[in-house]
CSV table of C-alpha atoms in Angstrom, one decimal:
chain,number,residue,atom,x,y,z
A,1,MET,CA,132.1,132.6,34.1
A,2,LEU,CA,128.1,132.8,34.8
A,3,GLN,CA,128.5,133.2,38.5
A,4,GLY,CA,130.6,136.3,37.1
A,5,SER,CA,128.1,137.3,34.9
A,6,TYR,CA,125.6,137.9,37.7
A,7,MET,CA,128.2,139.6,39.9
A,8,ASN,CA,129.3,144.0,39.7
A,9,LEU,CA,131.6,144.1,36.5
A,10,GLN,CA,132.2,147.9,36.9
A,11,VAL,CA,135.6,148.8,37.4
A,12,THR,CA,135.4,151.8,36.9
A,13,SER,CA,132.4,154.3,36.3
A,14,SER,CA,133.3,154.4,32.3
A,15,PHE,CA,134.5,151.0,32.5
A,16,MET,CA,132.8,147.0,32.6
A,17,LEU,CA,135.1,144.2,32.9
A,18,PRO,CA,134.2,141.7,30.0
A,19,VAL,CA,133.2,138.8,32.8
A,20,ALA,CA,135.5,136.0,30.0
A,21,SER,CA,138.4,138.1,30.8
A,22,LEU,CA,139.1,136.5,34.5
A,23,SER,CA,140.0,133.3,32.5
A,24,LEU,CA,143.4,135.4,32.4
A,25,PHE,CA,144.1,135.2,36.2
A,26,GLU,CA,144.4,131.2,35.6
A,27,VAL,CA,146.5,132.2,32.1
A,28,ALA,CA,148.5,134.1,34.4
A,29,THR,CA,149.3,131.5,36.9
A,30,LEU,CA,150.4,128.8,34.3
A,31,LEU,CA,152.6,131.3,33.2
A,32,LEU,CA,154.2,131.9,35.9
A,33,LEU,CA,154.2,129.0,38.2
A,34,ILE,CA,155.7,126.9,35.6
A,35,PRO,CA,159.2,127.8,35.6
A,36,LEU,CA,158.8,128.7,39.3
A,37,MET,CA,157.8,124.8,39.5
A,38,ASP,CA,160.7,123.4,37.8
A,39,ARG,CA,163.7,125.2,38.2
A,40,VAL,CA,163.0,126.5,41.9
A,41,ILE,CA,160.1,124.7,44.1
A,42,PHE,CA,160.8,120.6,42.8
A,43,PRO,CA,164.5,121.2,42.7
A,44,ILE,CA,164.3,122.8,46.1
A,45,LEU,CA,162.0,119.5,47.6
A,46,ALA,CA,164.2,117.4,46.1
A,47,ARG,CA,167.4,119.1,47.9
A,48,LEU,CA,165.3,118.5,50.8
A,49,GLY,CA,164.6,114.6,50.3
A,50,VAL,CA,160.6,115.5,49.5
A,51,GLU,CA,160.2,112.7,46.9
A,52,PHE,CA,157.0,114.4,44.6
A,53,THR,CA,156.4,111.9,42.5
A,54,PRO,CA,153.8,112.1,39.4
A,55,LEU,CA,151.3,111.3,41.0
A,56,ARG,CA,151.6,112.8,44.4
A,57,ARG,CA,152.0,116.0,41.8
A,58,ILE,CA,148.3,114.8,40.5
A,59,GLY,CA,147.0,114.6,44.1
A,60,VAL,CA,148.1,117.8,45.5
A,61,GLY,CA,146.7,119.3,42.1
A,62,MET,CA,143.4,117.8,42.9
A,63,LEU,CA,142.8,119.2,46.0
A,64,PHE,CA,144.0,122.1,44.2
A,65,ALA,CA,141.0,121.6,41.9
A,66,CYS,CA,138.9,120.6,44.7
A,67,SER,CA,139.2,123.6,46.8
A,68,SER,CA,138.9,126.0,43.5
A,69,VAL,CA,134.9,124.2,43.3
A,70,ALA,CA,134.7,124.4,47.8
A,71,LEU,CA,135.6,128.4,46.7
A,72,ALA,CA,133.4,128.9,43.9
A,73,GLY,CA,130.4,127.5,46.4
A,74,PHE,CA,131.1,130.1,49.3
A,75,ILE,CA,130.9,132.9,47.2
A,76,GLU,CA,128.0,132.2,45.5
A,77,ILE,CA,126.8,131.7,48.8
A,78,GLU,CA,127.9,135.3,49.5
A,79,ARG,CA,127.1,136.4,46.4
A,80,LYS,CA,123.3,135.4,47.3
A,81,HIS,CA,123.4,136.8,50.8
A,82,ILE,CA,124.7,140.4,49.8
A,83,LEU,CA,122.3,140.3,46.9
A,84,LYS,CA,119.5,140.3,49.1
A,85,THR,CA,120.5,142.4,52.4
A,86,ASP,CA,121.7,145.2,49.8
A,87,GLY,CA,119.6,144.8,46.9
A,88,PRO,CA,120.2,144.2,43.4
A,89,ILE,CA,122.1,146.6,40.6
A,90,SER,CA,120.9,146.2,37.2
A,91,GLN,CA,123.7,145.7,34.7
A,92,THR,CA,123.9,144.5,30.7
A,93,VAL,CA,125.3,141.6,30.4
A,94,PHE,CA,125.6,139.7,26.5
A,95,ASN,CA,122.8,142.1,25.3
A,96,LYS,CA,120.4,141.8,28.6
A,97,THR,CA,119.5,143.7,31.5
A,98,ILE,CA,119.8,141.7,34.5
A,99,ASN,CA,119.9,142.2,38.6
A,100,ALA,CA,123.2,141.6,39.6
A,101,SER,CA,124.7,141.3,43.0
A,102,PRO,CA,126.7,144.6,44.2
A,103,MET,CA,129.6,142.1,44.6
A,104,SER,CA,132.9,142.8,43.0
A,105,VAL,CA,133.4,140.3,40.5
A,106,PHE,CA,137.3,139.8,41.9
A,107,TRP,CA,136.5,137.5,44.4
A,108,GLN,CA,136.6,135.1,41.8
A,109,VAL,CA,140.1,135.8,41.2
A,110,PRO,CA,141.2,133.8,43.9
A,111,GLN,CA,139.2,130.7,41.9
A,112,TYR,CA,141.5,131.1,38.4
A,113,ILE,CA,144.6,131.0,40.7
A,114,LEU,CA,143.6,127.9,42.1
A,115,GLN,CA,142.6,126.8,38.8
A,116,GLY,CA,145.3,127.5,37.1
A,117,THR,CA,147.9,126.0,39.9
A,118,ASP,CA,145.8,122.5,39.4
A,119,GLU,CA,146.1,122.9,35.7
A,120,VAL,CA,150.1,123.2,36.5
A,121,LEU,CA,150.5,120.0,38.8
A,122,VAL,CA,147.8,117.8,37.2
A,123,SER,CA,147.7,118.4,33.4
A,124,ILE,CA,151.6,119.1,32.7
A,125,THR,CA,152.1,116.1,34.6
A,126,GLY,CA,149.5,113.8,33.1
A,127,LYS,CA,151.2,115.1,29.9
A,128,LEU,CA,154.9,114.1,30.9
A,129,ILE,CA,153.5,110.9,32.1
A,130,HIS,CA,151.4,110.1,28.6
A,131,SER,CA,155.1,111.0,27.0
A,132,ASP,CA,157.1,108.9,28.8
A,133,PHE,CA,154.1,106.1,28.0
A,134,CYS,CA,154.5,106.7,24.7
A,135,TYR,CA,158.3,106.7,24.6
A,136,LEU,CA,158.0,102.9,26.3
A,137,LEU,CA,155.6,102.0,23.4
A,138,ASN,CA,157.7,102.9,20.7
A,139,THR,CA,160.6,101.6,22.0
A,140,SER,CA,159.5,97.8,23.0
A,141,ALA,CA,157.6,98.1,19.5
A,142,GLY,CA,161.0,98.3,18.0
A,143,CYS,CA,160.6,101.6,16.3
């Protein structure tokens, strides 16, 4: 979010995008990918003989997380380069006027999509493993 506040937030001449609203792309990715992965991707992989175990899901999810961080670094390098070559624009963010890069904040959208994909593979799988562990623990305790 901090990186986005130093990027061009102007969408139209009369509308400036609130930088915190970019997290909606992560939420949208979650809402789309959870049923898609559960009902389409994982069954297709199972039919093809690919065993996508929880540990593999978490591993692939971590690769998406690393990709998101790497992409943020590349975008920051490009943001600073554009700031030097094209000069700053003045915009007000959090009631403070700052010199921002003319690079559009929408360049951050892929980061949020990668984070949403990571969340689907890592967090949801981790919660399933946790609930299975709690079930086994309760069963073994005789509850």
